[in-house]
PDB file of C-alpha atoms in Angstrom:
ATOM      1  CA  MET A   1       0.000   0.000   0.000  1.00 56.00           C
ATOM      2  CA  HIS A   2       1.274   3.457  -0.896  1.00 86.00           C
ATOM      3  CA  VAL A   3       2.232   5.565   2.103  1.00 90.00           C
ATOM      4  CA  ILE A   4      -0.364   8.258   1.263  1.00 92.00           C
ATOM      5  CA  ASP A   5      -3.129   5.627   1.131  1.00 92.00           C
ATOM      6  CA  ALA A   6      -1.957   4.217   4.470  1.00 91.00           C
ATOM      7  CA  PHE A   7      -2.041   7.693   6.012  1.00 92.00           C
ATOM      8  CA  LEU A   8      -5.561   8.369   4.715  1.00 92.00           C
ATOM      9  CA  ASP A   9      -6.760   5.009   6.020  1.00 91.00           C
ATOM     10  CA  ALA A  10      -5.381   5.960   9.425  1.00 89.00           C
ATOM     11  CA  LEU A  11      -7.245   9.275   9.331  1.00 88.00           C
ATOM     12  CA  TRP A  12     -10.472   7.455   8.537  1.00 88.00           C
ATOM     13  CA  LEU A  13      -9.995   4.771  11.193  1.00 83.00           C
ATOM     14  CA  GLU A  14      -8.608   6.881  14.018  1.00 79.00           C
ATOM     15  CA  ARG A  15     -10.316  10.254  13.514  1.00 78.00           C
ATOM     16  CA  GLY A  16     -13.425   9.358  11.542  1.00 79.00           C
ATOM     17  CA  ALA A  17     -12.403  11.808   8.824  1.00 80.00           C
ATOM     18  CA  SER A  18     -15.085  12.456   6.202  1.00 81.00           C
ATOM     19  CA  GLU A  19     -14.706  11.718   2.488  1.00 85.00           C
ATOM     20  CA  HIS A  20     -14.456  15.463   1.857  1.00 85.00           C
ATOM     21  CA  THR A  21     -11.589  15.804   4.355  1.00 87.00           C
ATOM     22  CA  LEU A  22      -9.780  12.751   2.987  1.00 89.00           C
ATOM     23  CA  ALA A  23     -10.073  14.074  -0.570  1.00 90.00           C
ATOM     24  CA  ALA A  24      -8.558  17.416   0.516  1.00 90.00           C
ATOM     25  CA  TYR A  25      -5.615  15.664   2.202  1.00 91.00           C
ATOM     26  CA  ARG A  26      -5.062  13.526  -0.902  1.00 94.00           C
ATOM     27  CA  ARG A  27      -5.024  16.578  -3.197  1.00 93.00           C
ATOM     28  CA  ASP A  28      -2.502  18.380  -0.992  1.00 92.00           C
ATOM     29  CA  LEU A  29      -0.186  15.386  -0.651  1.00 93.00           C
ATOM     30  CA  ASN A  30      -0.360  14.467  -4.331  1.00 93.00           C
ATOM     31  CA  ALA A  31       0.487  18.054  -5.330  1.00 91.00           C
ATOM     32  CA  TRP A  32       3.441  18.101  -2.927  1.00 91.00           C
ATOM     33  CA  GLN A  33       4.667  14.714  -4.160  1.00 92.00           C
ATOM     34  CA  GLN A  34       4.444  15.830  -7.799  1.00 92.00           C
ATOM     35  CA  HIS A  35       6.476  18.941  -6.999  1.00 90.00           C
ATOM     36  CA  LEU A  36       9.138  16.861  -5.236  1.00 90.00           C
ATOM     37  CA  GLU A  37       9.403  14.286  -8.019  1.00 91.00           C
ATOM     38  CA  ALA A  38       9.687  17.050 -10.627  1.00 91.00           C
ATOM     39  CA  HIS A  39      12.825  18.167  -8.784  1.00 89.00           C
ATOM     40  CA  GLY A  40      14.254  14.683  -8.284  1.00 90.00           C
ATOM     41  CA  GLU A  41      13.217  14.347  -4.648  1.00 90.00           C
ATOM     42  CA  SER A  42      11.107  11.892  -2.675  1.00 88.00           C
ATOM     43  CA  LEU A  43       7.990  12.394  -0.559  1.00 90.00           C
ATOM     44  CA  LEU A  44       9.755  10.827   2.411  1.00 88.00           C
ATOM     45  CA  SER A  45      13.027  12.749   2.079  1.00 86.00           C
ATOM     46  CA  PRO A  46      12.447  16.343   0.969  1.00 86.00           C
ATOM     47  CA  THR A  47      15.360  18.770   1.245  1.00 81.00           C
ATOM     48  CA  PRO A  48      14.937  21.573   3.818  1.00 72.00           C
ATOM     49  CA  ASP A  49      14.517  24.378   1.299  1.00 81.00           C
ATOM     50  CA  ARG A  50      12.142  22.540  -1.041  1.00 85.00           C
ATOM     51  CA  LEU A  51       9.003  23.538   0.884  1.00 83.00           C
ATOM     52  CA  ASP A  52       9.905  27.235   0.732  1.00 81.00           C
ATOM     53  CA  ALA A  53      10.423  26.945  -3.007  1.00 85.00           C
ATOM     54  CA  TRP A  54       7.049  25.238  -3.445  1.00 88.00           C
ATOM     55  CA  PHE A  55       5.173  27.833  -1.440  1.00 82.00           C
ATOM     56  CA  THR A  56       6.935  30.601  -3.350  1.00 83.00           C
ATOM     57  CA  SER A  57       5.669  29.088  -6.589  1.00 86.00           C
ATOM     58  CA  ARG A  58       2.182  28.730  -5.130  1.00 85.00           C
ATOM     59  CA  ARG A  59       2.113  32.385  -4.068  1.00 82.00           C
ATOM     60  CA  GLU A  60       3.247  33.416  -7.540  1.00 82.00           C
ATOM     61  CA  ALA A  61       0.427  31.297  -8.967  1.00 84.00           C
ATOM     62  CA  GLY A  62      -2.088  33.262  -6.883  1.00 81.00           C
ATOM     63  CA  TYR A  63      -2.694  30.964  -3.912  1.00 80.00           C
ATOM     64  CA  GLN A  64      -3.603  32.946  -0.806  1.00 77.00           C
ATOM     65  CA  VAL A  65      -2.121  32.680   2.698  1.00 74.00           C
ATOM     66  CA  ARG A  66      -5.161  30.809   4.009  1.00 75.00           C
ATOM     67  CA  SER A  67      -4.870  28.170   1.277  1.00 80.00           C
ATOM     68  CA  ASN A  68      -1.155  27.687   1.908  1.00 81.00           C
ATOM     69  CA  ALA A  69      -1.744  27.408   5.645  1.00 81.00           C
ATOM     70  CA  ARG A  70      -4.281  24.641   5.050  1.00 83.00           C
ATOM     71  CA  VAL A  71      -1.869  22.770   2.762  1.00 86.00           C
ATOM     72  CA  LEU A  72       0.970  23.072   5.263  1.00 85.00           C
ATOM     73  CA  SER A  73      -1.327  21.727   7.983  1.00 85.00           C
ATOM     74  CA  SER A  74      -2.014  18.670   5.792  1.00 89.00           C
ATOM     75  CA  LEU A  75       1.703  18.080   5.228  1.00 90.00           C
ATOM     76  CA  ARG A  76       2.547  18.432   8.903  1.00 87.00           C
ATOM     77  CA  SER A  77      -0.146  15.908   9.841  1.00 90.00           C
ATOM     78  CA  PHE A  78       1.261  13.484   7.280  1.00 91.00           C
ATOM     79  CA  TYR A  79       4.881  13.783   8.429  1.00 90.00           C
ATOM     80  CA  ARG A  80       3.958  13.479  12.116  1.00 89.00           C
ATOM     81  CA  TRP A  81       2.141  10.248  11.272  1.00 92.00           C
ATOM     82  CA  ALA A  82       5.039   9.065   9.065  1.00 90.00           C
ATOM     83  CA  ARG A  83       7.545   9.609  11.877  1.00 90.00           C
ATOM     84  CA  VAL A  84       5.433   7.743  14.440  1.00 89.00           C
ATOM     85  CA  HIS A  85       5.049   4.792  12.056  1.00 88.00           C
ATOM     86  CA  GLY A  86       8.717   4.662  11.061  1.00 88.00           C
ATOM     87  CA  HIS A  87       8.445   5.921   7.491  1.00 89.00           C
ATOM     88  CA  VAL A  88      10.773   8.851   8.268  1.00 86.00           C
ATOM     89  CA  SER A  89      13.396   9.172  10.988  1.00 85.00           C
ATOM     90  CA  SER A  90      12.539  12.792  11.737  1.00 83.00           C
ATOM     91  CA  ASP A  91       9.826  15.268  10.816  1.00 81.00           C
ATOM     92  CA  PRO A  92      11.198  17.433   7.969  1.00 82.00           C
ATOM     93  CA  LEU A  93       8.632  20.136   8.714  1.00 76.00           C
ATOM     94  CA  ALA A  94       9.036  20.214  12.491  1.00 74.00           C
ATOM     95  CA  GLU A  95      10.611  23.689  12.459  1.00 72.00           C
ATOM     96  CA  VAL A  96       8.329  25.159   9.796  1.00 71.00           C
ATOM     97  CA  ARG A  97       5.899  27.741  11.117  1.00 66.00           C
ATOM     98  CA  LEU A  98       2.373  28.035   9.804  1.00 56.00           C
ATOM     99  CA  PRO A  99       1.625  31.286   7.955  1.00 56.00           C
ATOM    100  CA  ARG A 100      -0.373  33.690  10.094  1.00 57.00           C
ATOM    101  CA  VAL A 101      -3.986  33.792   8.975  1.00 50.00           C
ATOM    102  CA  GLN A 102      -6.254  36.581  10.082  1.00 52.00           C
ATOM    103  CA  PRO A 103      -9.710  35.147  10.788  1.00 53.00           C
ATOM    104  CA  GLY A 104     -12.215  36.408   8.271  1.00 55.00           C
ATOM    105  CA  LEU A 105     -15.718  37.295   9.368  1.00 53.00           C
ATOM    106  CA  PRO A 106     -18.252  34.909   7.831  1.00 58.00           C
ATOM    107  CA  ASP A 107     -20.935  36.101   5.447  1.00 68.00           C
ATOM    108  CA  THR A 108     -24.244  36.443   7.238  1.00 76.00           C
ATOM    109  CA  LEU A 109     -27.664  38.067   6.844  1.00 83.00           C
ATOM    110  CA  GLU A 110     -29.671  40.558   8.862  1.00 85.00           C
ATOM    111  CA  GLU A 111     -32.825  39.202  10.479  1.00 87.00           C
ATOM    112  CA  ASP A 112     -35.106  40.991   8.025  1.00 91.00           C
ATOM    113  CA  GLU A 113     -33.120  39.531   5.111  1.00 92.00           C
ATOM    114  CA  VAL A 114     -33.543  36.037   6.533  1.00 90.00           C
ATOM    115  CA  GLU A 115     -37.283  36.649   6.835  1.00 93.00           C
ATOM    116  CA  ARG A 116     -37.470  37.731   3.194  1.00 95.00           C
ATOM    117  CA  LEU A 117     -35.483  34.682   2.105  1.00 94.00           C
ATOM    118  CA  LEU A 118     -37.718  32.317   4.056  1.00 94.00           C
ATOM    119  CA  GLN A 119     -40.811  33.799   2.438  1.00 95.00           C
ATOM    120  CA  ALA A 120     -39.397  33.714  -1.107  1.00 96.00           C
ATOM    121  CA  PRO A 121     -40.472  30.183  -2.206  1.00 96.00           C
ATOM    122  CA  VAL A 122     -43.844  30.040  -3.984  1.00 94.00           C
ATOM    123  CA  LEU A 123     -46.064  27.805  -1.859  1.00 94.00           C
ATOM    124  CA  ASP A 124     -48.579  26.720  -4.489  1.00 93.00           C
ATOM    125  CA  THR A 125     -46.205  23.987  -5.709  1.00 93.00           C
ATOM    126  CA  PRO A 126     -44.774  20.961  -3.842  1.00 94.00           C
ATOM    127  CA  LEU A 127     -41.250  22.121  -4.670  1.00 94.00           C
ATOM    128  CA  GLY A 128     -41.974  25.509  -3.132  1.00 95.00           C
ATOM    129  CA  VAL A 129     -43.210  23.931   0.097  1.00 96.00           C
ATOM    130  CA  ARG A 130     -40.166  21.657   0.138  1.00 96.00           C
ATOM    131  CA  ASP A 131     -37.804  24.598  -0.304  1.00 96.00           C
ATOM    132  CA  ARG A 132     -39.555  26.659   2.391  1.00 97.00           C
ATOM    133  CA  THR A 133     -39.339  23.749   4.808  1.00 97.00           C
ATOM    134  CA  MET A 134     -35.650  23.248   4.075  1.00 95.00           C
ATOM    135  CA  LEU A 135     -34.875  26.935   4.559  1.00 95.00           C
ATOM    136  CA  GLU A 136     -36.835  27.042   7.828  1.00 94.00           C
ATOM    137  CA  LEU A 137     -35.006  23.975   9.137  1.00 93.00           C
ATOM    138  CA  LEU A 138     -31.602  25.225   7.968  1.00 90.00           C
ATOM    139  CA  TYR A 139     -32.020  28.526   9.806  1.00 89.00           C
ATOM    140  CA  ALA A 140     -33.807  27.141  12.880  1.00 87.00           C
ATOM    141  CA  CYS A 141     -31.149  24.492  13.520  1.00 86.00           C
ATOM    142  CA  GLY A 142     -27.981  26.077  12.110  1.00 85.00           C
ATOM    143  CA  LEU A 143     -27.267  23.057   9.953  1.00 87.00           C
ATOM    144  CA  ARG A 144     -24.549  22.616   7.404  1.00 85.00           C
ATOM    145  CA  VAL A 145     -26.029  22.161   3.931  1.00 88.00           C
ATOM    146  CA  SER A 146     -24.564  18.645   3.798  1.00 88.00           C
ATOM    147  CA  GLU A 147     -26.303  17.833   7.089  1.00 90.00           C
ATOM    148  CA  LEU A 148     -29.621  19.156   5.809  1.00 93.00           C
ATOM    149  CA  VAL A 149     -29.692  17.221   2.536  1.00 93.00           C
ATOM    150  CA  GLY A 150     -28.425  14.116   4.335  1.00 92.00           C
ATOM    151  CA  LEU A 151     -31.370  13.986   6.752  1.00 94.00           C
ATOM    152  CA  THR A 152     -33.556  10.894   6.715  1.00 94.00           C
ATOM    153  CA  SER A 153     -37.207  10.718   7.707  1.00 93.00           C
ATOM    154  CA  ASP A 154     -36.401   8.710  10.845  1.00 93.00           C
ATOM    155  CA  ALA A 155     -34.067  11.481  12.065  1.00 93.00           C
ATOM    156  CA  VAL A 156     -37.058  13.694  12.879  1.00 93.00           C
ATOM    157  CA  ASN A 157     -39.018  13.533  16.134  1.00 93.00           C
ATOM    158  CA  LEU A 158     -41.934  15.934  15.755  1.00 93.00           C
ATOM    159  CA  ARG A 159     -43.402  15.033  19.138  1.00 91.00           C
ATOM    160  CA  GLN A 160     -40.260  16.156  20.943  1.00 91.00           C
ATOM    161  CA  GLY A 161     -39.467  18.851  18.383  1.00 90.00           C
ATOM    162  CA  VAL A 162     -35.910  17.719  17.706  1.00 90.00           C
ATOM    163  CA  VAL A 163     -33.898  16.520  14.736  1.00 89.00           C
ATOM    164  CA  ARG A 164     -30.960  14.112  14.915  1.00 91.00           C
ATOM    165  CA  VAL A 165     -28.092  15.341  12.791  1.00 85.00           C
ATOM    166  CA  ARG A 166     -24.974  13.452  11.741  1.00 81.00           C
ATOM    167  CA  GLY A 167     -22.152  15.966  11.498  1.00 73.00           C
ATOM    168  CA  LYS A 168     -18.413  15.890  10.890  1.00 72.00           C
ATOM    169  CA  GLY A 169     -16.640  12.762  12.044  1.00 68.00           C
ATOM    170  CA  ASP A 170     -19.983  10.912  11.970  1.00 70.00           C
ATOM    171  CA  LYS A 171     -20.895  12.478  15.318  1.00 75.00           C
ATOM    172  CA  ASP A 172     -24.620  12.716  16.058  1.00 80.00           C
ATOM    173  CA  ARG A 173     -26.255  15.617  17.849  1.00 84.00           C
ATOM    174  CA  LEU A 174     -29.862  16.449  18.745  1.00 85.00           C
ATOM    175  CA  ILE A 175     -31.034  19.942  17.848  1.00 85.00           C
ATOM    176  CA  PRO A 176     -34.344  21.575  18.824  1.00 87.00           C
ATOM    177  CA  MET A 177     -36.270  22.797  15.782  1.00 89.00           C
ATOM    178  CA  GLY A 178     -38.449  25.487  17.249  1.00 87.00           C
ATOM    179  CA  GLU A 179     -42.189  25.727  16.736  1.00 92.00           C
ATOM    180  CA  GLU A 180     -42.146  27.411  13.318  1.00 93.00           C
ATOM    181  CA  ALA A 181     -39.777  24.935  11.666  1.00 92.00           C
ATOM    182  CA  ALA A 182     -41.534  21.988  13.317  1.00 94.00           C
ATOM    183  CA  ASP A 183     -44.902  23.144  11.918  1.00 95.00           C
ATOM    184  CA  TRP A 184     -43.483  23.435   8.413  1.00 96.00           C
ATOM    185  CA  LEU A 185     -41.800  20.054   8.688  1.00 96.00           C
ATOM    186  CA  ALA A 186     -44.984  18.362   9.934  1.00 96.00           C
ATOM    187  CA  GLN A 187     -46.957  19.795   7.026  1.00 95.00           C
ATOM    188  CA  TYR A 188     -44.276  18.824   4.549  1.00 96.00           C
ATOM    189  CA  MET A 189     -43.944  15.235   5.783  1.00 95.00           C
ATOM    190  CA  GLN A 190     -47.693  14.679   5.874  1.00 94.00           C
ATOM    191  CA  THR A 191     -48.742  16.165   2.542  1.00 94.00           C
ATOM    192  CA  THR A 192     -45.840  17.299   0.363  1.00 95.00           C
ATOM    193  CA  ARG A 193     -43.131  14.657   0.677  1.00 95.00           C
ATOM    194  CA  PRO A 194     -45.427  11.816  -0.525  1.00 94.00           C
ATOM    195  CA  MET A 195     -46.201  13.923  -3.623  1.00 94.00           C
ATOM    196  CA  LEU A 196     -42.495  14.266  -4.442  1.00 94.00           C
ATOM    197  CA  MET A 197     -41.562  10.588  -4.087  1.00 92.00           C
ATOM    198  CA  GLN A 198     -42.434   7.558  -6.136  1.00 91.00           C
ATOM    199  CA  ASP A 199     -41.655   5.409  -3.097  1.00 92.00           C
ATOM    200  CA  PRO A 200     -42.287   7.334   0.165  1.00 85.00           C
ATOM    201  CA  THR A 201     -40.696   4.514   2.158  1.00 89.00           C
ATOM    202  CA  ARG A 202     -37.268   5.536   0.853  1.00 93.00           C
ATOM    203  CA  PRO A 203     -35.207   7.224   3.608  1.00 94.00           C
ATOM    204  CA  ALA A 204     -34.373  10.649   2.106  1.00 94.00           C
ATOM    205  CA  LEU A 205     -36.248  13.397   3.924  1.00 96.00           C
ATOM    206  CA  PHE A 206     -35.731  15.890   1.105  1.00 95.00           C
ATOM    207  CA  PRO A 207     -35.603  13.986  -2.195  1.00 93.00           C
ATOM    208  CA  GLY A 208     -34.038  15.077  -5.415  1.00 86.00           C
ATOM    209  CA  ARG A 209     -34.140  12.866  -8.481  1.00 84.00           C
ATOM    210  CA  GLY A 210     -35.082   9.214  -8.253  1.00 85.00           C
ATOM    211  CA  ASP A 211     -36.123   9.432  -4.591  1.00 91.00           C
ATOM    212  CA  LYS A 212     -32.467   9.928  -3.643  1.00 91.00           C
ATOM    213  CA  ALA A 213     -31.348  12.662  -1.269  1.00 92.00           C
ATOM    214  CA  MET A 214     -31.025  16.054  -2.875  1.00 92.00           C
ATOM    215  CA  THR A 215     -27.441  17.066  -3.637  1.00 92.00           C
ATOM    216  CA  ARG A 216     -25.762  20.020  -1.940  1.00 89.00           C
ATOM    217  CA  GLN A 217     -25.282  21.658  -5.325  1.00 91.00           C
ATOM    218  CA  THR A 218     -28.997  21.452  -6.139  1.00 92.00           C
ATOM    219  CA  PHE A 219     -30.054  22.986  -2.852  1.00 92.00           C
ATOM    220  CA  TRP A 220     -27.437  25.711  -3.106  1.00 90.00           C
ATOM    221  CA  HIS A 221     -28.822  26.587  -6.543  1.00 92.00           C
ATOM    222  CA  ARG A 222     -32.296  26.797  -4.996  1.00 93.00           C
ATOM    223  CA  ILE A 223     -31.041  29.194  -2.303  1.00 92.00           C
ATOM    224  CA  LYS A 224     -29.545  31.519  -4.915  1.00 92.00           C
ATOM    225  CA  VAL A 225     -32.814  31.520  -6.881  1.00 94.00           C
ATOM    226  CA  HIS A 226     -34.805  32.427  -3.766  1.00 95.00           C
ATOM    227  CA  ALA A 227     -32.250  35.077  -2.772  1.00 93.00           C
ATOM    228  CA  ILE A 228     -32.882  36.835  -6.092  1.00 95.00           C
ATOM    229  CA  THR A 229     -36.630  36.694  -5.445  1.00 95.00           C
ATOM    230  CA  ALA A 230     -36.056  38.132  -1.959  1.00 95.00           C
ATOM    231  CA  GLY A 231     -33.995  41.002  -3.341  1.00 95.00           C
ATOM    232  CA  ILE A 232     -30.850  39.969  -1.481  1.00 92.00           C
ATOM    233  CA  THR A 233     -27.835  41.273  -3.377  1.00 88.00           C
ATOM    234  CA  ARG A 234     -25.013  40.680  -0.897  1.00 85.00           C
ATOM    235  CA  PRO A 235     -22.726  37.671  -1.529  1.00 81.00           C
ATOM    236  CA  LEU A 236     -24.012  34.392  -0.153  1.00 83.00           C
ATOM    237  CA  SER A 237     -22.189  31.194   0.693  1.00 78.00           C
ATOM    238  CA  PRO A 238     -23.520  27.690   1.434  1.00 73.00           C
ATOM    239  CA  HIS A 239     -23.008  28.490   5.135  1.00 82.00           C
ATOM    240  CA  THR A 240     -24.803  31.864   5.105  1.00 84.00           C
ATOM    241  CA  LEU A 241     -27.911  30.737   7.012  1.00 84.00           C
ATOM    242  CA  ARG A 242     -25.772  28.726   9.443  1.00 82.00           C
ATOM    243  CA  HIS A 243     -23.753  31.857  10.124  1.00 83.00           C
ATOM    244  CA  ALA A 244     -26.971  33.864  10.540  1.00 84.00           C
ATOM    245  CA  PHE A 245     -28.301  31.263  12.996  1.00 81.00           C
ATOM    246  CA  ALA A 246     -25.225  31.563  15.226  1.00 80.00           C
ATOM    247  CA  THR A 247     -24.925  35.342  14.972  1.00 80.00           C
ATOM    248  CA  HIS A 248     -28.590  35.993  15.719  1.00 78.00           C
ATOM    249  CA  LEU A 249     -28.524  33.660  18.719  1.00 79.00           C
ATOM    250  CA  LEU A 250     -25.581  35.561  20.188  1.00 76.00           C
ATOM    251  CA  ASN A 251     -27.211  38.902  19.375  1.00 75.00           C
ATOM    252  CA  HIS A 252     -30.182  37.807  21.471  1.00 75.00           C
ATOM    253  CA  GLY A 253     -28.059  36.728  24.434  1.00 77.00           C
ATOM    254  CA  ALA A 254     -27.368  33.033  23.859  1.00 74.00           C
ATOM    255  CA  ASN A 255     -24.436  31.454  25.681  1.00 72.00           C
ATOM    256  CA  LEU A 256     -21.408  30.785  23.467  1.00 68.00           C
ATOM    257  CA  ARG A 257     -21.078  27.184  24.642  1.00 71.00           C
ATOM    258  CA  VAL A 258     -24.728  26.510  23.814  1.00 65.00           C
ATOM    259  CA  VAL A 259     -24.125  27.817  20.307  1.00 69.00           C
ATOM    260  CA  GLN A 260     -21.031  25.605  20.099  1.00 72.00           C
ATOM    261  CA  LEU A 261     -23.102  22.519  20.934  1.00 68.00           C
ATOM    262  CA  LEU A 262     -25.842  23.416  18.483  1.00 73.00           C
ATOM    263  CA  LEU A 263     -23.354  23.977  15.670  1.00 72.00           C
ATOM    264  CA  GLY A 264     -21.465  20.786  16.456  1.00 67.00           C
ATOM    265  CA  HIS A 265     -18.085  22.510  16.830  1.00 62.00           C
ATOM    266  CA  SER A 266     -15.522  20.375  18.640  1.00 56.00           C
ATOM    267  CA  ASP A 267     -13.482  23.440  19.627  1.00 59.00           C
ATOM    268  CA  LEU A 268     -14.942  26.557  21.242  1.00 54.00           C
ATOM    269  CA  SER A 269     -12.430  28.720  19.383  1.00 57.00           C
ATOM    270  CA  THR A 270     -14.208  27.854  16.127  1.00 53.00           C
ATOM    271  CA  THR A 271     -17.450  29.263  17.541  1.00 54.00           C
ATOM    272  CA  GLN A 272     -15.812  32.429  18.884  1.00 58.00           C
ATOM    273  CA  ILE A 273     -15.655  33.957  15.401  1.00 58.00           C
ATOM    274  CA  TYR A 274     -19.359  34.722  15.806  1.00 56.00           C
ATOM    275  CA  THR A 275     -18.672  36.954  18.785  1.00 60.00           C
ATOM    276  CA  HIS A 276     -16.587  39.083  16.404  1.00 54.00           C
ATOM    277  CA  VAL A 277     -19.512  39.205  13.975  1.00 50.00           C
ATOM    278  CA  ALA A 278     -21.860  40.344  16.727  1.00 50.00           C
ATOM    279  CA  GLN A 279     -19.337  42.939  17.936  1.00 52.00           C
ATOM    280  CA  ALA A 280     -18.846  44.247  14.403  1.00 47.00           C
ATOM    281  CA  ARG A 281     -22.615  44.613  14.073  1.00 48.00           C
ATOM    282  CA  LEU A 282     -22.844  46.548  17.337  1.00 45.00           C
ATOM    283  CA  GLU A 283     -20.058  48.889  16.256  1.00 47.00           C
ATOM    284  CA  SER A 284     -21.782  49.465  12.927  1.00 49.00           C
ATOM    285  CA  LEU A 285     -25.081  50.290  14.633  1.00 41.00           C
ATOM    286  CA  HIS A 286     -23.326  52.656  17.036  1.00 39.00           C
ATOM    287  CA  ALA A 287     -21.562  54.450  14.212  1.00 50.00           C
ATOM    288  CA  GLU A 288     -24.778  54.756  12.236  1.00 48.00           C
ATOM    289  CA  HIS A 289     -27.182  55.876  14.957  1.00 41.00           C
ATOM    290  CA  HIS A 290     -25.239  57.479  17.812  1.00 41.00           C
ATOM    291  CA  PRO A 291     -24.901  61.288  17.498  1.00 50.00           C
ATOM    292  CA  ARG A 292     -21.184  61.001  18.234  1.00 47.00           C
ATOM    293  CA  GLY A 293     -20.662  57.730  16.383  1.00 42.00           C
TER     294      GLY A 293
END
C-alpha cells in the first residue's frame, strides 16, 4: 500500500475523517509529491529548502495565505504520522511555522433579510413547500447544507421537536427545531413529501431525483434563486444561514457554549468567530445611529 493511502486510512480509522476531508488531504499530498518528483526528490526525504520553493511558486500562482496554511497543515499531519510509524526518521517540517492567517468574518444576513429569504419560495407547488421547509429547518437548527440534505425521515421527532443530525466525524447531535420549523416540517412530511416521491418509504427526507437525497449543489442553486426573489444582493455562501443562525442567537443573548453545541463545533475557538460578527454589528449600529458615532 502506498504511504499516502496508508495515512488516509489511518485518518479514517482513528479520527473518523469524512470523504471530503480525505479528498482534501489527498489533493494536498499528491500536489506536494508531484512537486518533489519534478525536482528529483522523494515524498519521504524532501530537502529543507524545497518547501519554501514550493510555497513561493504557489504564491506566484495566486494561492492565498489561508490556502497555503491549510496545505501546510495537511503536510505536517502526514509527516507526524510518518515519523510515528517509522516511514521517516525525523519530521522534515518540524521547524516550519504556519503562515499567520487573520480570521475572516463569515458572510451572514440581517434578520429581516432572513425573513425575506424564508418567504421567497412560492407555496402553491410541492417544490416551493419543500424549499420553504428546508430553509426554515436550515435557519432554525444552524445546519450545514450537507447535514440538511443528508437527513432521513427517521431522524425527525416531531413530538419532541428535535432533529438528529450526523455531522463531521460521523458524530450525532440532537437539535431543537423550534415551533415554526416543526410546523413546516410536519406539514411537509404529511402532505408534500409523498407527492415528491415515487416510493415514500425511501429514507431521504428531502428527495431530489429518483427518490435519492437532494445534492448540496442542487439545494445551493435553490437558495440563490430564492435570494434573487427576496432582493438579497449581498454575496451568499452555502453556510450563510448557518452563520446567521449563530450570529442571531448571540445577538439575542445566547451562551457561546450553547451555540457551540448546536453547531457541532468540537473546539470553542471555532465558535468564537461569531462573537466578532456580533461585535462588528454593534459597532456598525453605534456608528450609524449614535450622534457622536
